[in-house]
């Protein structure tokens, strides 16, 4: 039998590579990459794929040493000096949980990048070191020092507008137009760690920087444009046009608002409001038509009829009647239908209301030709009225309804939908539980008006029908509207910036900042002029030690 020499014997050995990973996720990521490398560098090799990958890697490194040297030169900088290392991945280290946030403009960020690669006056390689990091509101103010010649440069993450940092003013503008309260904004910014400007600074922007006046001027333009849209509407295209307006419930507000609306050139002929007898008297004294809101006219109908529709067994068919037990809710629907189809005639409205009783008695001579009761084979869904006492009680209850007694104010079937919708929008800017100062109240009211004028009649993209489980007989259609727009926010900011640029006064910093130089020199002032820094003592909240510089102004 032939024997093989030791040189011909196939020898196998196992190679163990030791590695440590900080997490299971990092280990799994490495294994996935290694498997992908095996598919690329050793395709089709199943038995010794790992050895093939390592051999391929060694061949490339040993045969091209110049690439390795270039790579080593690029990585010669320390880890803290590298810009794009593993800083983009949060690994849960101790320092990352305490990192503050700040706001930076795109232009100032570009100036920072260009300034860091510029040579110092000593002509050494750029290697600026951060020696000071201070937050003033939402803005970071950083001081760089050259380790060779000790020259210092200062960079701020925001430019300056009228002596204050632009980013701080922009965020005050943003939370104000969003309807946030100052305390809500402060809590949000504080919890996010992005710096806070205090109430004193916010008041300075509102008053000293003319922000409230700018909002009032833009709101005035918005209201003028809204009036012009009403005048140019196809429904009011003729001369001597007439407009209907829905006002608030209070007499004092009506007496203030109505003359202002008339002064804007609208010919008001009708005022629709909630059920207020004093407003009705005032409107008729002005020679206008008075109308009551249909919802307020019918909201108590079910409650009033319940006295004759339900009760105890002992009082059955004496104070209440079983034939009326199913008439309360449907009577409210009938009243809506009567107001909508009376043709604007109060006499006909009363006649149609009293015909409801005849309809339930089976007399359909006065019913509309489009009603189901006029169709062949009609079967009533409600109990028929046959008892004289029940008929008498039901007709007496119909005469006591607000719509029947005030048919001359309900025959036009008006509603205050737009006013109620605006009141709902108003809560975004003026919550009822907060008492605002007069100037702040006017500013927030103007913001609500501009938001409403811009988005009140948006088009619907689709319609959805839904049924309330609590009211299965009530079917409603929900309109999905197009996305809201906020052009008024940009209009306010543009006018605010324009007015502050024209009246801008460049303020110098304190004496200890005389040697500071912005990086580059033309990046600090919003209109392009040079300024060393901004006096932001009143908005300075976060310092190097993380403390507050001033007590909150109550």
Coordinates of N, CA, C and O in Angstrom, one line a residue, residues 74-239:
X74 N -4.1 61.5 6.4 CA -5.4 62.2 6.6 C -6.0 61.9 8.0 O -6.8 62.7 8.5
X75 N -5.6 60.8 8.6 CA -6.1 60.5 9.9 C -5.1 60.9 11.0 O -5.3 60.4 12.2
X76 N -4.2 61.7 10.7 CA -3.2 62.1 11.7 C -3.8 63.1 12.7 O -3.2 63.3 13.8
X77 N -4.8 63.8 12.4 CA -5.4 64.7 13.3 C -6.1 63.9 14.5 O -6.4 62.8 14.4
X78 N -6.2 64.6 15.6 CA -6.8 64.0 16.8 C -8.3 63.8 16.5 O -8.9 64.5 15.6
X79 N -8.9 63.0 17.3 CA -10.3 62.7 17.2 C -11.2 63.9 17.4 O -12.2 64.1 16.7
X80 N -10.8 64.8 18.3 CA -11.6 66.0 18.5 C -11.5 67.0 17.4 O -12.4 67.8 17.3
X81 N -10.5 66.9 16.5 CA -10.3 67.8 15.4 C -11.0 67.4 14.2 O -11.1 68.1 13.2
X82 N -11.4 66.1 14.1 CA -12.1 65.6 12.9 C -13.5 66.1 12.9 O -14.2 66.1 13.9
X83 N -14.0 66.5 11.7 CA -15.4 67.1 11.6 C -16.4 66.0 11.4 O -17.5 66.1 11.9
X84 N -16.1 65.0 10.6 CA -17.1 64.0 10.2 C -16.7 62.6 10.7 O -16.5 61.7 9.9
X85 N -16.5 62.5 12.0 CA -16.2 61.2 12.6 C -17.5 60.5 13.0 O -18.6 60.7 12.3
X86 N -17.6 59.8 14.1 CA -18.8 59.2 14.5 C -19.8 60.1 15.3 O -20.6 59.6 16.0
X87 N -19.6 61.4 15.1 CA -20.5 62.3 15.9 C -21.9 62.3 15.4 O -22.8 62.8 16.1
X88 N -22.2 61.7 14.2 CA -23.6 61.6 13.7 C -24.4 60.5 14.3 O -25.6 60.4 14.0
X89 N -23.8 59.7 15.1 CA -24.5 58.5 15.7 C -24.5 58.7 17.2 O -23.5 58.8 17.8
X90 N -25.7 58.7 17.8 CA -25.8 58.8 19.2 C -25.7 57.4 19.9 O -26.4 56.5 19.6
X91 N -24.6 57.3 20.7 CA -24.3 56.0 21.3 C -24.6 55.9 22.7 O -24.3 54.9 23.4
X92 N -25.3 56.9 23.3 CA -25.7 56.9 24.7 C -24.5 57.2 25.6 O -24.6 56.9 26.8
X93 N -23.5 57.9 25.1 CA -22.4 58.2 26.0 C -22.8 59.3 27.0 O -23.8 60.0 26.8
X94 N -22.0 59.5 28.0 CA -22.3 60.4 29.1 C -22.5 61.9 28.6 O -23.3 62.6 29.1
X95 N -21.6 62.3 27.7 CA -21.6 63.7 27.3 C -22.8 64.1 26.5 O -23.3 65.2 26.5
X96 N -23.2 63.1 25.6 CA -24.3 63.5 24.7 C -25.6 63.8 25.3 O -26.4 64.6 24.7
X97 N -25.9 63.3 26.5 CA -27.1 63.6 27.1 C -27.2 65.0 27.6 O -28.3 65.5 27.9
X98 N -26.1 65.7 27.8 CA -26.1 67.1 28.3 C -25.8 68.1 27.3 O -25.5 69.2 27.6
X99 N -25.8 67.8 26.0 CA -25.4 68.7 25.0 C -26.5 69.7 24.7 O -27.7 69.3 24.5
X100 N -26.2 71.0 24.8 CA -27.2 72.0 24.5 C -27.4 72.2 23.0 O -26.5 71.9 22.2
X101 N -28.6 72.7 22.7 CA -28.9 73.0 21.3 C -28.9 74.5 21.1 O -29.1 75.2 22.0
X102 N -28.6 74.9 19.8 CA -28.7 76.3 19.5 C -29.2 76.4 18.1 O -29.2 75.5 17.3
X103 N -29.6 77.6 17.7 CA -30.1 77.9 16.4 C -29.0 78.6 15.5 O -28.4 79.5 16.0
X104 N -28.9 78.1 14.3 CA -27.9 78.7 13.4 C -28.5 79.0 12.1 O -29.3 78.3 11.6
X105 N -28.1 80.2 11.5 CA -28.5 80.6 10.2 C -27.6 79.9 9.2 O -26.4 79.6 9.4
X106 N -28.1 79.7 8.0 CA -27.4 79.1 6.9 C -26.2 79.9 6.5 O -25.1 79.4 6.3
X107 N -26.4 81.3 6.5 CA -25.3 82.1 6.1 C -24.2 82.2 7.1 O -23.0 82.1 6.8
X108 N -24.5 82.2 8.4 CA -23.5 82.3 9.4 C -22.8 80.9 9.5 O -21.6 80.9 9.8
X109 N -23.5 79.8 9.2 CA -22.8 78.5 9.2 C -21.8 78.4 8.0 O -20.7 77.9 8.2
X110 N -22.2 79.0 6.9 CA -21.2 79.0 5.8 C -20.0 79.9 6.1 O -18.9 79.5 5.8
X111 N -20.3 81.0 6.8 CA -19.1 81.9 7.2 C -18.2 81.2 8.2 O -17.0 81.4 8.2
X112 N -18.8 80.3 9.1 CA -18.0 79.6 10.0 C -17.1 78.6 9.3 O -15.9 78.5 9.6
X113 N -17.7 77.9 8.3 CA -16.9 76.9 7.6 C -15.8 77.5 6.8 O -14.6 77.0 6.8
X114 N -16.0 78.6 6.2 CA -15.0 79.3 5.4 C -14.0 79.9 6.4 O -12.8 80.0 6.0
X115 N -14.4 80.4 7.5 CA -13.4 81.0 8.4 C -12.5 80.0 9.1 O -11.3 80.3 9.4
X116 N -13.0 78.8 9.3 CA -12.1 77.8 10.0 C -11.0 77.3 9.1 O -10.0 76.8 9.7
X117 N -11.1 77.4 7.8 CA -10.0 77.0 6.9 C -9.1 78.1 6.5 O -8.2 77.9 5.8
X118 N -9.4 79.3 7.0 CA -8.5 80.4 6.7 C -7.3 80.4 7.5 O -7.4 80.1 8.7
X119 N -6.2 80.8 7.0 CA -4.9 80.9 7.8 C -4.9 82.0 8.7 O -5.5 83.1 8.5
X120 N -4.3 81.9 9.8 CA -4.2 82.9 10.8 C -3.1 83.9 10.4 O -2.4 83.7 9.4
X121 N -3.0 85.0 11.1 CA -2.0 86.0 10.8 C -0.6 85.5 10.9 O 0.3 86.0 10.2
X122 N -0.4 84.4 11.7 CA 1.0 83.9 11.8 C 1.3 82.9 10.6 O 2.3 82.2 10.6
X123 N 0.4 82.7 9.7 CA 0.5 81.9 8.5 C 0.7 80.4 8.9 O 1.3 79.6 8.1
X124 N 0.2 80.0 10.0 CA 0.2 78.6 10.3 C -1.0 77.9 9.8 O -2.0 78.5 9.3
X125 N -0.9 76.5 9.8 CA -2.0 75.8 9.4 C -3.3 76.0 10.3 O -3.1 76.2 11.5
X126 N -4.5 76.1 9.7 CA -5.7 76.4 10.5 C -5.9 75.3 11.5 O -6.1 74.1 11.2
X127 N -5.9 75.7 12.7 CA -6.1 74.7 13.8 C -6.7 75.5 15.0 O -6.2 75.5 16.1
X128 N -7.9 76.1 14.7 CA -8.5 77.0 15.7 C -9.0 76.1 16.9 O -9.5 75.0 16.7
X129 N -8.9 76.6 18.1 CA -9.4 75.9 19.3 C -10.5 76.7 20.0 O -10.4 78.0 20.1
X130 N -11.5 76.1 20.4 CA -12.6 76.7 21.1 C -12.3 76.9 22.5 O -11.9 76.0 23.2
X131 N -12.3 78.2 22.9 CA -12.0 78.5 24.3 C -13.2 79.1 25.1 O -13.2 79.2 26.3
X132 N -14.3 79.4 24.4 CA -15.5 80.0 25.1 C -16.7 79.7 24.2 O -16.7 79.8 23.0
X133 N -17.7 79.2 24.9 CA -19.0 78.9 24.3 C -20.1 79.4 25.1 O -20.3 79.0 26.3
X134 N -20.8 80.5 24.7 CA -21.8 81.1 25.4 C -23.1 81.2 24.6 O -23.1 81.4 23.4
X135 N -24.2 80.9 25.2 CA -25.5 81.0 24.6 C -26.2 82.2 25.0 O -26.4 82.5 26.2
X136 N -26.7 83.0 24.1 CA -27.5 84.2 24.3 C -28.9 84.0 23.7 O -29.0 84.2 22.5
X137 N -29.8 83.5 24.5 CA -31.1 83.1 24.0 C -30.9 81.8 23.2 O -30.4 80.8 23.8
X138 N -31.3 81.8 22.0 CA -31.1 80.7 21.1 C -29.8 80.7 20.3 O -29.6 79.8 19.5
X139 N -29.0 81.7 20.5 CA -27.8 81.9 19.7 C -26.6 81.5 20.4 O -26.5 81.7 21.6
X140 N -25.7 80.8 19.7 CA -24.4 80.4 20.3 C -23.3 81.4 19.9 O -23.2 81.8 18.7
X141 N -22.6 81.8 20.9 CA -21.5 82.8 20.7 C -20.2 82.1 21.0 O -19.9 81.7 22.2
X142 N -19.3 81.8 20.0 CA -18.2 81.0 20.2 C -16.9 81.8 20.0 O -16.8 82.6 19.0
X143 N -15.9 81.6 20.8 CA -14.6 82.3 20.7 C -13.5 81.2 20.3 O -13.4 80.2 21.0
X144 N -12.8 81.5 19.2 CA -11.8 80.6 18.7 C -10.4 81.3 19.0 O -10.3 82.5 18.9
X145 N -9.4 80.5 19.3 CA -8.1 81.0 19.5 C -7.1 80.2 18.7 O -7.2 79.0 18.7
X146 N -6.1 80.9 18.1 CA -5.0 80.2 17.4 C -4.0 79.7 18.4 O -3.5 80.5 19.2
X147 N -3.7 78.4 18.4 CA -2.7 77.9 19.5 C -1.3 78.4 19.2 O -0.5 78.3 20.2
X148 N -1.0 79.0 18.1 CA 0.4 79.5 17.8 C 0.6 80.9 18.2 O 1.5 81.2 18.9
X149 N -0.3 81.8 17.7 CA -0.1 83.2 18.0 C -1.1 83.8 19.0 O -1.1 85.0 19.3
X150 N -2.0 82.9 19.5 CA -3.0 83.3 20.5 C -4.0 84.4 19.9 O -4.6 85.1 20.7
X151 N -4.1 84.5 18.6 CA -5.1 85.5 18.1 C -6.5 84.8 18.3 O -6.7 83.7 18.1
X152 N -7.5 85.7 18.6 CA -8.9 85.2 18.9 C -9.8 85.7 17.9 O -9.7 86.8 17.4
X153 N -10.8 85.0 17.6 CA -11.9 85.3 16.7 C -13.2 84.9 17.3 O -13.3 83.9 18.0
X154 N -14.3 85.6 17.1 CA -15.6 85.3 17.7 C -16.6 85.1 16.5 O -16.6 85.8 15.5
X155 N -17.4 84.1 16.7 CA -18.4 83.7 15.7 C -19.7 83.6 16.5 O -19.8 82.9 17.6
X156 N -20.8 84.1 15.9 CA -22.1 84.0 16.4 C -23.0 83.2 15.4 O -22.8 83.4 14.2
X157 N -23.9 82.4 15.9 CA -24.7 81.6 15.0 C -25.9 82.4 14.4 O -26.6 81.8 13.6
X158 N -26.0 83.7 14.6 CA -27.0 84.5 14.1 C -26.5 85.9 13.8 O -25.6 86.4 14.4
X159 N -27.1 86.5 12.7 CA -26.7 87.9 12.5 C -27.5 88.8 13.4 O -28.3 88.4 14.2
X160 N -27.3 90.1 13.2 CA -27.9 91.1 14.1 C -28.8 92.0 13.3 O -28.6 92.4 12.2
X161 N -30.0 92.2 14.0 CA -31.0 93.1 13.4 C -31.4 94.1 14.5 O -31.9 93.7 15.5
X162 N -31.2 95.4 14.2 CA -31.5 96.4 15.2 C -30.9 96.2 16.5 O -31.6 96.4 17.6
X163 N -29.7 95.7 16.6 CA -29.0 95.6 17.9 C -29.3 94.3 18.6 O -28.8 94.1 19.7
X164 N -30.1 93.4 18.0 CA -30.4 92.1 18.7 C -30.2 91.0 17.7 O -30.3 91.2 16.4
X165 N -30.0 89.8 18.2 CA -29.8 88.7 17.3 C -31.0 88.4 16.5 O -32.1 88.3 17.1
X166 N -30.9 88.1 15.2 CA -32.0 87.9 14.3 C -32.7 86.6 14.7 O -34.0 86.5 14.7
X167 N -32.0 85.5 15.1 CA -32.6 84.3 15.4 C -33.6 84.4 16.6 O -34.6 83.8 16.6
X168 N -33.1 85.1 17.6 CA -34.0 85.3 18.7 C -35.3 86.0 18.4 O -36.4 85.6 18.8
X169 N -35.2 87.0 17.6 CA -36.4 87.7 17.1 C -37.3 86.9 16.2 O -38.5 86.9 16.3
X170 N -36.6 86.0 15.4 CA -37.4 85.2 14.5 C -38.2 84.1 15.3 O -39.4 83.8 15.0
X171 N -37.7 83.6 16.4 CA -38.4 82.6 17.2 C -39.5 83.3 18.0 O -40.5 82.7 18.2
X172 N -39.3 84.5 18.4 CA -40.4 85.2 19.1 C -41.6 85.4 18.1 O -42.7 85.2 18.4
X173 N -41.2 85.8 16.9 CA -42.2 85.9 15.8 C -42.9 84.6 15.5 O -44.1 84.5 15.4
X174 N -42.2 83.5 15.5 CA -42.7 82.2 15.2 C -43.7 81.7 16.3 O -44.8 81.3 15.9
X175 N -43.3 81.8 17.5 CA -44.3 81.3 18.5 C -45.5 82.2 18.7 O -46.6 81.7 19.1
X176 N -45.3 83.5 18.4 CA -46.5 84.4 18.5 C -47.5 84.1 17.4 O -48.7 84.0 17.7
X177 N -47.0 83.9 16.2 CA -47.9 83.6 15.1 C -48.5 82.2 15.2 O -49.6 81.9 14.6
X178 N -47.9 81.3 15.9 CA -48.4 80.0 16.1 C -49.5 79.9 17.2 O -50.1 78.9 17.4
X179 N -49.7 81.1 17.9 CA -50.7 81.1 18.9 C -50.2 80.6 20.3 O -51.0 80.5 21.2
X180 N -48.9 80.3 20.4 CA -48.4 79.8 21.7 C -48.4 81.0 22.7 O -48.1 82.1 22.4
X181 N -48.6 80.6 24.0 CA -48.4 81.6 25.1 C -46.9 81.7 25.4 O -46.1 80.7 25.2
X182 N -46.4 82.8 25.9 CA -45.0 82.9 26.3 C -44.6 81.8 27.2 O -43.5 81.3 27.1
X183 N -45.4 81.4 28.2 CA -45.0 80.3 29.1 C -44.9 79.0 28.4 O -44.0 78.2 28.7
X184 N -45.7 78.7 27.4 CA -45.6 77.5 26.7 C -44.4 77.5 25.8 O -43.7 76.4 25.7
X185 N -44.0 78.6 25.2 CA -42.8 78.7 24.5 C -41.6 78.5 25.4 O -40.7 77.7 25.0
X186 N -41.6 79.1 26.5 CA -40.4 79.0 27.4 C -40.2 77.6 27.9 O -39.1 77.1 28.0
X187 N -41.3 76.9 28.2 CA -41.2 75.5 28.7 C -40.7 74.6 27.6 O -39.8 73.8 27.8
X188 N -41.2 74.8 26.4 CA -40.8 74.0 25.2 C -39.3 74.2 25.0 O -38.5 73.3 24.8
X189 N -38.8 75.5 24.9 CA -37.4 75.8 24.6 C -36.5 75.3 25.8 O -35.4 74.8 25.5
X190 N -37.0 75.4 27.0 CA -36.2 75.0 28.1 C -36.0 73.5 28.2 O -35.0 72.9 28.4
X191 N -37.1 72.7 27.9 CA -37.0 71.3 27.9 C -36.2 70.8 26.8 O -35.6 69.7 26.9
X192 N -36.2 71.5 25.6 CA -35.4 71.0 24.5 C -33.9 71.4 24.6 O -33.1 70.9 23.9
X193 N -33.6 72.3 25.6 CA -32.2 72.7 25.8 C -31.7 73.6 24.7 O -30.5 73.6 24.4
X194 N -32.6 74.4 24.1 CA -32.2 75.2 23.0 C -32.1 76.7 23.3 O -32.0 77.6 22.5
X195 N -32.1 77.0 24.6 CA -32.0 78.4 25.1 C -33.4 79.0 25.1 O -34.3 78.6 24.5
X196 N -33.5 80.1 25.9 CA -34.8 80.7 26.2 C -34.5 82.2 26.2 O -33.5 82.7 26.7
X197 N -35.4 83.0 25.6 CA -35.5 84.4 25.8 C -36.6 84.7 26.8 O -37.7 84.1 26.7
X198 N -36.4 85.6 27.7 CA -37.3 85.8 28.8 C -38.4 86.8 28.4 O -38.4 87.4 27.3
X199 N -39.3 87.1 29.3 CA -40.5 87.9 29.1 C -40.0 89.4 28.8 O -40.6 90.1 28.0
X200 N -39.0 89.8 29.5 CA -38.5 91.2 29.2 C -38.0 91.4 27.8 O -38.3 92.4 27.1
X201 N -37.4 90.4 27.2 CA -36.9 90.4 25.8 C -38.1 90.4 24.9 O -38.2 91.1 23.9
X202 N -39.1 89.5 25.2 CA -40.3 89.4 24.3 C -41.1 90.7 24.3 O -41.5 91.2 23.2
X203 N -41.2 91.3 25.5 CA -41.9 92.6 25.5 C -41.1 93.7 24.7 O -41.7 94.6 24.1
X204 N -39.8 93.6 24.8 CA -39.0 94.6 24.0 C -39.2 94.4 22.5 O -39.3 95.4 21.8
X205 N -39.3 93.2 22.0 CA -39.6 93.0 20.6 C -41.0 93.5 20.3 O -41.2 94.1 19.2
X206 N -42.0 93.2 21.1 CA -43.3 93.6 20.8 C -43.5 95.2 20.8 O -44.1 95.7 19.9
X207 N -42.8 95.9 21.7 CA -43.0 97.3 21.8 C -41.9 98.1 21.2 O -42.1 98.9 20.3
X208 N -40.6 97.9 21.7 CA -39.5 98.7 21.2 C -39.2 98.4 19.7 O -38.8 99.3 19.0
X209 N -39.3 97.2 19.3 CA -39.0 96.8 17.9 C -40.2 96.9 17.0 O -40.2 96.5 15.8
X210 N -41.4 97.4 17.5 CA -42.5 97.8 16.7 C -43.2 96.5 16.1 O -43.9 96.6 15.1
X211 N -43.1 95.4 16.8 CA -43.7 94.2 16.2 C -45.2 94.3 16.3 O -45.9 93.9 15.3
X212 N -45.8 94.8 17.4 CA -47.2 94.9 17.5 C -47.8 95.9 16.5 O -48.9 95.6 15.9
X213 N -47.1 96.9 16.2 CA -47.5 97.9 15.2 C -47.5 97.3 13.8 O -48.4 97.5 13.0
X214 N -46.5 96.4 13.5 CA -46.4 95.8 12.2 C -47.6 94.8 12.1 O -48.2 94.7 11.0
X215 N -47.9 94.1 13.1 CA -49.0 93.1 13.0 C -50.3 93.9 12.8 O -51.2 93.5 11.9
X216 N -50.5 95.0 13.4 CA -51.7 95.8 13.2 C -51.8 96.3 11.8 O -52.9 96.3 11.1
X217 N -50.7 96.8 11.2 CA -50.7 97.3 9.8 C -51.0 96.2 8.8 O -51.7 96.3 7.9
X218 N -50.4 95.0 9.0 CA -50.6 93.9 8.1 C -52.1 93.4 8.2 O -52.7 93.0 7.2
X219 N -52.6 93.4 9.4 CA -54.0 93.0 9.6 C -55.0 94.0 9.0 O -56.0 93.6 8.4
X220 N -54.6 95.3 9.0 CA -55.5 96.2 8.3 C -55.5 96.0 6.8 O -56.5 96.1 6.2
X221 N -54.3 95.7 6.2 CA -54.3 95.3 4.8 C -55.1 94.1 4.5 O -55.8 94.0 3.5
X222 N -55.0 93.1 5.4 CA -55.8 91.9 5.2 C -57.3 92.1 5.3 O -58.1 91.6 4.4
X223 N -57.7 93.0 6.2 CA -59.2 93.3 6.3 C -59.6 94.1 5.1 O -60.8 93.9 4.6
X224 N -58.8 95.0 4.6 CA -59.2 95.7 3.4 C -59.3 94.8 2.2 O -60.2 94.9 1.4
X225 N -58.4 93.9 2.0 CA -58.5 92.9 0.9 C -59.7 92.0 1.1 O -60.4 91.7 0.1
X226 N -60.1 91.7 2.3 CA -61.3 90.8 2.5 C -62.5 91.6 2.1 O -63.5 91.0 1.5
X227 N -62.6 92.9 2.4 CA -63.7 93.7 2.1 C -63.8 93.8 0.5 O -64.9 93.7 0.0
X228 N -62.7 94.0 -0.1 CA -62.7 94.1 -1.6 C -63.2 92.7 -2.2 O -63.9 92.7 -3.2
X229 N -62.8 91.6 -1.6 CA -63.3 90.3 -2.1 C -64.8 90.2 -2.0 O -65.4 89.6 -2.9
X230 N -65.3 90.7 -0.9 CA -66.8 90.7 -0.7 C -67.5 91.6 -1.8 O -68.5 91.2 -2.4
X231 N -66.9 92.7 -2.0 CA -67.5 93.6 -3.0 C -67.4 93.0 -4.4 O -68.3 93.3 -5.2
X232 N -66.4 92.3 -4.7 CA -66.2 91.7 -6.0 C -66.8 90.4 -6.2 O -66.7 89.7 -7.2
X233 N -67.5 89.9 -5.1 CA -68.1 88.6 -5.2 C -69.2 88.5 -6.2 O -69.9 89.5 -6.4
X234 N -69.4 87.4 -7.0 CA -70.5 87.4 -7.9 C -71.9 87.5 -7.3 O -72.8 88.0 -8.0
X235 N -72.0 87.3 -6.1 CA -73.3 87.4 -5.4 C -73.6 88.9 -5.1 O -74.8 89.2 -4.8
X236 N -72.6 89.7 -5.2 CA -72.8 91.2 -4.9 C -72.1 92.0 -6.0 O -71.3 92.9 -5.7
X237 N -72.4 91.7 -7.2 CA -71.7 92.4 -8.3 C -72.4 93.6 -8.8 O -71.9 94.4 -9.6
X238 N -73.6 93.9 -8.3 CA -74.4 95.1 -8.8 C -74.1 96.3 -7.9 O -73.7 96.1 -6.8
X239 N -74.4 97.4 -8.5 CA -74.3 98.6 -7.7 C -75.4 98.6 -6.6 O -76.5 98.1 -6.8

